[in-house]
Coordinates of C-alpha atoms and ligand atoms in Angstrom, one line a residue:
X1 CA 24.2 32.4 -12.1
X2 CA 23.4 28.8 -12.6
X3 CA 24.3 28.9 -16.1
X4 CA 27.8 30.4 -15.4
X5 CA 28.5 27.8 -12.7
X6 CA 27.2 24.7 -14.8
X7 CA 29.3 25.8 -17.8
X8 CA 32.3 25.8 -15.4
X9 CA 31.3 22.5 -14.0
X10 CA 31.5 21.0 -17.5
X11 CA 34.6 22.7 -18.4
X12 CA 36.2 21.1 -15.3
X13 CA 34.5 17.8 -15.9
X14 CA 36.3 17.6 -19.3
X15 CA 39.5 17.4 -17.3
X16 CA 38.0 14.7 -15.1
X17 CA 37.5 17.1 -12.2
X18 CA 34.2 17.0 -10.2
X19 CA 33.4 20.4 -8.9
X20 CA 30.7 19.1 -6.7
X21 CA 33.1 16.9 -4.9
X22 CA 35.8 19.7 -4.6
X23 CA 33.1 21.9 -2.7
X24 CA 31.9 19.0 -0.5
X25 CA 35.5 18.3 0.4
X26 CA 36.4 22.0 1.1
X27 CA 33.3 22.4 3.4
X28 CA 34.7 20.2 5.9
X29 CA 38.3 21.5 6.0
X30 CA 38.7 23.6 9.2
X31 CA 40.8 26.7 9.1
X32 CA 42.0 28.2 12.4
X33 CA 41.8 31.9 12.5
X34 CA 44.0 33.7 14.8
X35 CA 42.5 36.2 17.3
X36 CA 45.7 38.2 17.3
X37 CA 45.0 40.1 14.1
X38 CA 42.2 41.8 15.7
X39 CA 44.3 44.0 18.0
X40 CA 48.0 43.7 16.8
X41 CA 48.8 41.1 19.4
X42 CA 48.1 43.5 22.2
X43 CA 46.1 40.9 24.4
X44 CA 43.8 41.4 27.2
X45 CA 46.2 41.7 30.1
X46 CA 46.5 45.4 30.2
X47 CA 50.2 44.9 31.2
X48 CA 51.5 47.9 29.4
X49 CA 54.1 45.5 28.0
X50 CA 55.4 46.4 24.5
X51 CA 55.3 43.6 21.9
X52 CA 58.6 41.6 21.9
X53 CA 60.2 38.5 20.7
X54 CA 61.6 39.6 17.5
X55 CA 58.1 40.0 15.9
X56 CA 56.6 43.4 15.0
X57 CA 53.1 44.7 14.1
X58 CA 53.6 48.0 12.2
X59 CA 50.7 50.4 11.3
X60 CA 48.4 52.6 13.2
X61 CA 45.1 52.2 11.5
X62 CA 42.2 53.4 13.7
X63 CA 39.4 51.3 15.3
X64 CA 41.3 48.5 16.8
X65 CA 39.5 46.4 19.2
X66 CA 40.3 47.5 22.9
X67 CA 38.9 44.8 24.9
X68 CA 37.3 41.3 25.0
X69 CA 33.9 42.6 23.8
X70 CA 35.1 44.6 20.8
X71 CA 37.5 41.8 19.7
X72 CA 34.6 39.2 19.8
X73 CA 32.3 41.7 17.9
X74 CA 35.1 42.2 15.2
X75 CA 35.7 38.6 14.9
X76 CA 32.1 37.8 14.4
X77 CA 31.8 40.3 11.8
X78 CA 34.7 38.7 10.1
X79 CA 33.3 35.3 10.4
X80 CA 30.3 36.4 8.6
X81 CA 32.1 36.9 5.4
X82 CA 34.3 33.7 5.6
X83 CA 33.0 30.6 4.0
X84 CA 33.7 26.8 5.3
X85 CA 34.6 25.3 8.6
X86 CA 36.2 27.8 11.1
X87 CA 38.3 27.5 14.4
X88 CA 39.7 30.2 16.5
X89 CA 43.3 30.4 17.4
X90 CA 43.9 32.1 20.8
X91 CA 47.1 33.2 22.6
X92 CA 47.5 32.8 26.5
X93 CA 47.8 36.7 26.7
X94 CA 44.0 36.7 25.8
X95 CA 42.9 35.4 29.1
X96 CA 39.6 37.1 30.4
X97 CA 39.9 37.9 34.0
X98 CA 37.0 38.7 36.3
X99 CA 36.7 42.1 37.9
X100 CA 39.6 42.5 40.4
X101 CA 41.2 39.1 39.5
X102 CA 44.5 38.8 37.9
X103 CA 47.1 36.1 37.9
X104 CA 50.4 35.8 36.2
X105 CA 51.1 33.6 33.2
X106 CA 52.3 30.7 35.1
X107 CA 49.1 30.5 37.2
X108 CA 46.6 30.6 34.4
X109 CA 43.7 28.2 34.7
X110 CA 41.1 27.0 32.3
X111 CA 38.4 29.1 33.9
X112 CA 40.3 32.2 32.7
X113 CA 39.2 31.1 29.2
X114 CA 35.7 30.1 30.0
X115 CA 34.3 33.3 28.2
X116 CA 36.2 32.2 25.1
X117 CA 34.7 28.7 25.3
X118 CA 31.2 30.3 25.7
X119 CA 31.9 32.4 22.7
X120 CA 33.2 29.2 20.6
X121 CA 30.1 27.3 21.5
X122 CA 27.8 30.1 20.3
X123 CA 29.8 30.3 17.0
X124 CA 30.5 26.5 16.6
X125 CA 34.2 27.0 16.6
X126 CA 36.9 24.8 18.0
X127 CA 39.9 26.4 19.8
X128 CA 43.6 26.3 19.2
X129 CA 45.9 27.6 21.8
X130 CA 49.4 29.2 22.0
X131 CA 51.3 29.9 25.2
X132 CA 52.5 33.4 25.1
X133 CA 56.4 33.4 25.7
X134 CA 56.9 37.0 24.8
X135 CA 55.8 40.5 25.8
X136 CA 56.4 39.9 29.4
X137 CA 58.9 41.1 32.2
X138 CA 60.0 37.5 32.9
X139 CA 61.5 37.2 29.3
X140 CA 65.0 38.0 30.6
X141 CA 67.6 38.9 28.0
X142 CA 65.6 37.5 25.3
X143 CA 65.3 34.0 26.9
X144 CA 62.6 31.9 28.3
X145 CA 62.8 28.2 28.1
X146 CA 66.4 28.3 27.4
X147 CA 67.3 30.8 30.0
X148 CA 70.3 29.8 32.4
X149 CA 68.4 31.7 35.1
X150 CA 66.5 28.6 36.7
X151 CA 64.0 31.1 38.1
X152 CA 63.2 32.4 34.7
X153 CA 63.3 29.1 33.0
X154 CA 60.8 27.4 35.7
X155 CA 58.4 30.4 35.3
X156 CA 58.1 29.6 31.6
X157 CA 57.9 26.0 32.1
X158 CA 55.1 26.4 34.6
X159 CA 53.4 28.6 31.9
X160 CA 53.8 25.8 29.2
X161 CA 52.2 23.3 31.6
X162 CA 49.3 25.5 32.6
X163 CA 48.6 26.2 28.9
X164 CA 48.6 22.5 27.9
X165 CA 45.9 22.1 30.6
X166 CA 43.9 24.9 29.1
X167 CA 44.1 23.4 25.7
X168 CA 42.9 20.0 27.3
X169 CA 39.9 22.0 28.6
X170 CA 39.1 23.5 25.3
X171 CA 39.2 20.0 23.6
X172 CA 37.0 18.5 26.4
X173 CA 34.3 21.4 26.4
X174 CA 34.2 21.6 22.5
X175 CA 34.5 18.1 21.6
X176 CA 37.5 18.6 19.1
X177 CA 41.2 18.6 19.3
X178 CA 42.9 21.6 20.5
X179 CA 46.4 22.5 18.8
X180 CA 48.7 23.8 21.6
X181 CA 51.8 25.4 19.8
X182 CA 55.0 26.4 21.7
X183 CA 56.9 29.2 19.9
X184 CA 59.7 30.9 21.8
X185 CA 61.7 33.8 20.4
X186 CA 64.8 32.7 22.5
X187 CA 68.2 33.8 20.7
X188 CA 70.9 36.3 20.6
X189 CA 71.3 39.4 18.7
X190 CA 75.2 38.6 18.2
X191 CA 77.2 35.7 17.8
X192 CA 77.0 33.5 21.0
X193 CA 80.1 31.5 22.5
X194 CA 77.9 28.5 23.4
X195 CA 75.2 27.4 21.0
X196 CA 74.8 24.0 22.7
X197 CA 73.9 24.8 26.2
X198 CA 70.7 26.8 25.4
X199 CA 69.4 24.0 23.2
X200 CA 69.9 21.5 25.9
X201 CA 68.0 23.7 28.3
X202 CA 65.3 24.1 25.8
X203 CA 65.2 20.2 25.3
X204 CA 64.8 19.8 29.0
X205 CA 62.2 22.4 29.5
X206 CA 60.1 20.8 26.6
X207 CA 60.5 17.5 28.2
X208 CA 59.0 18.9 31.5
X209 CA 56.1 20.7 29.6
X210 CA 55.2 17.7 27.8
X211 CA 55.4 15.2 30.4
X212 CA 51.7 15.0 31.3
X213 CA 49.5 13.0 29.1
X214 CA 46.5 15.1 28.1
X215 CA 43.8 13.8 25.7
X216 CA 42.7 16.1 22.8
X217 CA 45.7 18.3 22.8
X218 CA 47.8 18.4 19.7
X219 CA 51.2 19.5 21.0
X220 CA 53.5 21.3 18.6
X221 CA 56.7 23.3 18.4
X222 CA 57.3 26.1 16.0
X223 CA 60.9 26.8 14.6
X224 CA 62.2 29.9 13.1
X225 CA 65.3 31.2 11.3
X226 CA 65.7 34.5 13.1
X227 CA 63.8 37.4 14.6
X228 CA 64.3 41.3 14.7
X229 CA 67.1 41.8 17.2
X230 CA 67.9 38.1 17.4
X231 CA 69.6 37.8 14.1
X232 CA 72.7 35.8 15.1
X233 CA 71.2 32.7 16.7
X234 CA 67.8 31.0 17.4
X235 CA 67.7 28.5 20.1
X236 CA 64.5 26.7 18.5
X237 CA 65.8 26.2 15.0
X238 CA 64.3 24.0 12.5
X239 CA 66.8 21.3 13.0
X240 CA 66.4 21.3 16.7
X241 CA 62.6 20.9 16.4
X242 CA 62.8 18.2 13.7
X243 CA 65.0 16.3 15.8
X244 CA 62.9 17.0 18.8
X245 CA 59.6 15.7 17.3
X246 CA 61.5 12.7 15.7
X247 CA 62.4 11.5 19.1
X248 CA 59.1 12.7 20.8
X249 CA 56.5 11.4 18.6
X250 CA 53.6 12.9 20.6
X251 CA 54.9 16.4 19.9
X252 CA 54.4 17.7 16.2
X253 CA 56.5 20.2 14.1
X254 CA 54.3 23.1 13.1
X255 CA 55.3 24.8 10.0
X256 CA 55.3 28.6 9.7
X257 CA 55.5 29.7 6.2
X258 CA 57.6 32.8 7.2
X259 CA 60.1 30.8 9.2
X260 CA 62.4 29.4 6.7
X261 CA 65.1 30.6 4.4
X262 CA 63.7 32.8 1.4
X263 CA 63.8 30.0 -1.2
X264 CA 62.5 27.3 1.1
X265 CA 58.8 26.8 0.9
X266 CA 56.8 25.0 3.4
X267 CA 54.5 23.5 0.6
X268 CA 57.7 21.3 -0.2
X269 CA 58.0 20.2 3.4
X270 CA 54.7 18.7 3.6
X271 CA 55.2 15.4 1.8
X272 CA 58.4 14.8 3.7
X273 CA 56.7 15.3 7.1
X274 CA 53.6 13.2 6.2
X275 CA 55.8 10.3 5.4
X276 CA 56.3 10.0 9.1
X277 CA 53.6 11.8 11.0
X278 CA 49.9 11.6 10.9
X279 CA 49.4 15.4 11.5
X280 CA 51.3 18.7 10.3
X281 CA 50.1 21.8 11.8
X282 CA 50.5 25.0 10.0
X283 CA 50.9 28.8 10.5
X284 CA 50.1 30.3 7.3
X285 CA 51.5 33.8 6.7
X286 CA 53.1 35.9 4.0
X287 CA 56.9 36.8 4.4
X288 CA 57.9 39.8 2.5
X289 CA 61.9 39.9 2.6
X290 CA 61.7 38.6 6.3
X291 CA 59.1 37.1 8.5
X292 CA 56.9 40.3 8.0
X293 CA 53.5 38.5 8.7
X294 CA 51.6 40.2 5.9
X295 CA 48.1 39.4 5.1
X296 CA 48.0 36.0 3.3
X297 CA 47.3 36.7 -0.4
X298 CA 46.5 34.2 -3.2
X299 CA 50.2 33.7 -4.1
X300 CA 51.8 30.8 -5.8
X301 CA 53.4 29.9 -2.5
X302 CA 49.8 29.6 -0.9
X303 CA 48.5 27.6 -3.8
X304 CA 51.5 25.1 -3.6
X305 CA 50.7 24.6 0.2
X306 CA 47.1 23.9 -0.7
X307 CA 48.1 21.8 -3.5
X308 CA 50.4 19.6 -1.5
X309 CA 47.7 19.3 1.1
X310 CA 45.2 17.9 -1.5
X311 CA 47.8 15.8 -3.2
X312 CA 49.0 14.2 -0.1
X313 CA 45.5 13.2 0.7
X314 CA 46.1 15.2 3.8
X315 CA 43.0 17.4 4.2
X316 CA 42.5 15.7 7.6
X317 CA 46.0 15.6 8.6
X318 CA 47.4 19.2 7.9
X319 CA 45.9 21.5 10.5
X320 CA 45.6 24.7 8.7
X321 CA 46.0 27.7 11.0
X322 CA 46.6 31.5 10.1
X323 CA 49.2 33.8 11.4
X324 CA 49.7 37.2 10.2
X325 CA 49.1 40.7 11.5
X326 CA 49.0 44.1 9.9
X327 CA 48.2 47.1 11.8
X328 CA 48.1 49.4 8.7
X329 CA 44.7 48.5 7.2
X330 CA 41.3 47.7 8.6
X331 CA 41.9 44.6 10.9
X332 CA 38.6 43.1 10.2
X333 CA 39.2 43.2 6.4
X334 CA 42.5 41.8 7.0
X335 CA 40.9 38.7 8.8
X336 CA 38.4 38.3 5.9
X337 CA 40.8 38.6 3.0
X338 CA 43.2 36.3 4.5
X339 CA 40.9 33.7 5.5
X340 CA 39.0 33.8 2.4
X341 CA 42.3 33.4 0.3
X342 CA 43.2 30.3 2.2
X343 CA 39.8 28.9 1.4
X344 CA 40.3 29.9 -2.2
X345 CA 43.7 28.2 -2.3
X346 CA 42.2 25.0 -0.9
X347 CA 39.6 25.0 -3.6
X348 CA 41.9 25.8 -6.3
X349 CA 43.8 22.7 -5.3
X350 CA 40.8 20.6 -5.1
X351 CA 40.0 21.6 -8.6
X352 CA 43.1 20.3 -10.0
X353 CA 43.1 17.1 -12.3
X354 CA 45.4 15.5 -9.7
X355 CA 44.8 11.8 -10.7
X356 CA 45.6 12.7 -14.3
X357 CA 48.7 14.7 -13.5
X358 CA 50.0 12.0 -11.3
X359 CA 49.5 9.5 -14.2
X360 CA 51.6 11.6 -16.5
X361 CA 54.4 11.7 -13.9
X362 CA 54.3 8.1 -13.6
X363 CA 54.4 7.7 -17.4
X364 CA 57.3 10.2 -17.6
X365 CA 55.1 12.5 -19.9
X366 CA 56.7 15.6 -18.7
X367 CA 55.5 17.7 -21.7
X368 CA 52.1 16.7 -20.9
X369 CA 52.5 17.5 -17.2
X370 CA 53.6 21.0 -18.1
X371 CA 51.0 21.5 -20.6
X372 CA 48.1 20.4 -18.2
X373 CA 49.7 22.5 -15.3
X374 CA 49.5 25.6 -17.5
X375 CA 46.1 24.9 -19.2
X376 CA 44.4 24.5 -15.8
X377 CA 45.5 27.9 -14.6
X378 CA 42.8 29.6 -16.8
X379 CA 39.9 27.4 -16.0
X380 CA 36.7 29.3 -14.6
X381 CA 37.8 29.1 -11.2
X382 CA 35.9 32.0 -9.9
X383 CA 32.5 30.6 -11.0
X384 CA 33.0 27.6 -8.7
X385 CA 34.3 29.9 -5.9
X386 CA 31.3 32.0 -6.4
X387 CA 28.8 29.2 -6.3
X388 CA 30.8 27.7 -3.0
X389 CA 30.2 31.0 -1.3
X390 CA 26.7 31.2 -2.3
X391 CA 26.1 27.8 -0.9
X392 CA 27.9 28.7 2.2
X393 CA 25.6 31.8 2.6
X394 CA 28.4 34.4 2.4
X395 CA 29.0 37.0 -0.1
X396 CA 30.1 35.5 -3.4
X397 CA 31.6 38.5 -4.8
X398 CA 33.3 41.8 -3.7
X399 CA 30.1 43.0 -1.9
X400 CA 31.2 42.0 1.5
X401 CA 33.7 44.9 1.5
X402 CA 30.9 47.4 1.5
X403 CA 29.6 45.8 4.9
X404 CA 33.0 46.0 6.4
X405 CA 33.2 49.6 5.3
X406 CA 29.8 50.3 7.1
X407 CA 31.0 48.6 10.2
X408 CA 34.3 50.5 10.1
X409 CA 32.2 53.8 9.9
X410 CA 29.6 52.9 12.3
X411 CA 31.5 50.9 14.9
X412 CA 35.2 50.7 14.6
X413 CA 35.8 54.7 14.0
X414 CA 33.6 55.5 17.1
X415 CA 36.1 53.7 19.3
X416 CA 38.2 56.9 19.8
Ligands
RNT501 C1 56.5 34.4 15.5 C2 55.6 33.1 15.2 C3 54.5 32.9 16.2 C4 53.7 34.3 16.5 C5 52.4 34.1 17.1 C6 51.8 35.5 17.6 O1 57.2 34.5 14.5 O2 55.1 32.9 13.9 O3 53.7 32.0 16.0 O4 53.5 34.8 15.2 O5 52.5 33.2 18.1
ZN502 ZN1 53.7 31.4 13.6

């Protein structure tokens, strides 16, 4: 094994790449893993509400987590096969209520998330947070923060405010920031007559939500092109939020890799945002034809995102979070595959001879640039990846899958 790694190490060294430095850097890059892959965004409210908001989880693979205990157990199993520094991303619909107690989303308090804080402490995780503006009876006519019904709008403003306070509680308890991300599905199925009024209402709602100064909270807003059933108009469009964050500099623009036009890549947007902001939060997903949220695979798109993070020297500025959900395969395996792929892409990017490539660009050596970009594609990446996993104490090869299959057999399939 050592021999394989050592030979890879010298191959990379010939290109001026230090594999030890790459692994040391990767070890400290947190990846926030979304809790909702574990149960198809069902949440713990037991409200009986179907998933709404223009997003869809398809598939009926058996064994999905049905409660907090099962979700935690599955998540821990996934974590045991993921190298590197990890965080967990929660949604507000994952509040854990004590026996007999249940409050509506506008009344949520930090204590409803205390069991998650305990879990995070046990597993050395930071927590990121997402208010849940969907799958709820107060979503009226597909509108929340942009609703002309003041009763509806105020309910969701209260929810946003409550969630920011919960994020502040996570930050305080865990001693690390908490990303608090506002994504709303508000929109119209067919062409509306007035596109301005909903956006003005949304701007006002956000101003109310973000009014309170809360240390440790990284507030962000997430745009989208369209949702299923909301094809004609999305209130929270990219232009809307780009302008919102430009004029509200405490709020950040979260880029979801499934939320742009098909030829747009978020990798290309990172340097543009980093010119102006000290943080760029991400939702990494894989869109297939539309925002289908397939499990993240090691695609060129993913590599481009990682490459830009590294090349912009932004490993501590881009806050990497995952956001995908597939109900047609083993959900624990889905967590592991997507998270390992994110880590692989980051390592891939860290193993590029970026200084040399930059120099070639500056010297207008475009032939050299193309040559080198292609040459490095076949360097012995897997040897470094395996060495990294070994050092992190997780399976270096495909053997983790057997453990998941065993877990599926012994735990998940027994859930009925
Ligand atoms: C939906 C957004 C949003 C959700 C999660 C569950 O298109 O990407 O971030 O996926 O909040
Ligand atoms: Zn997202």
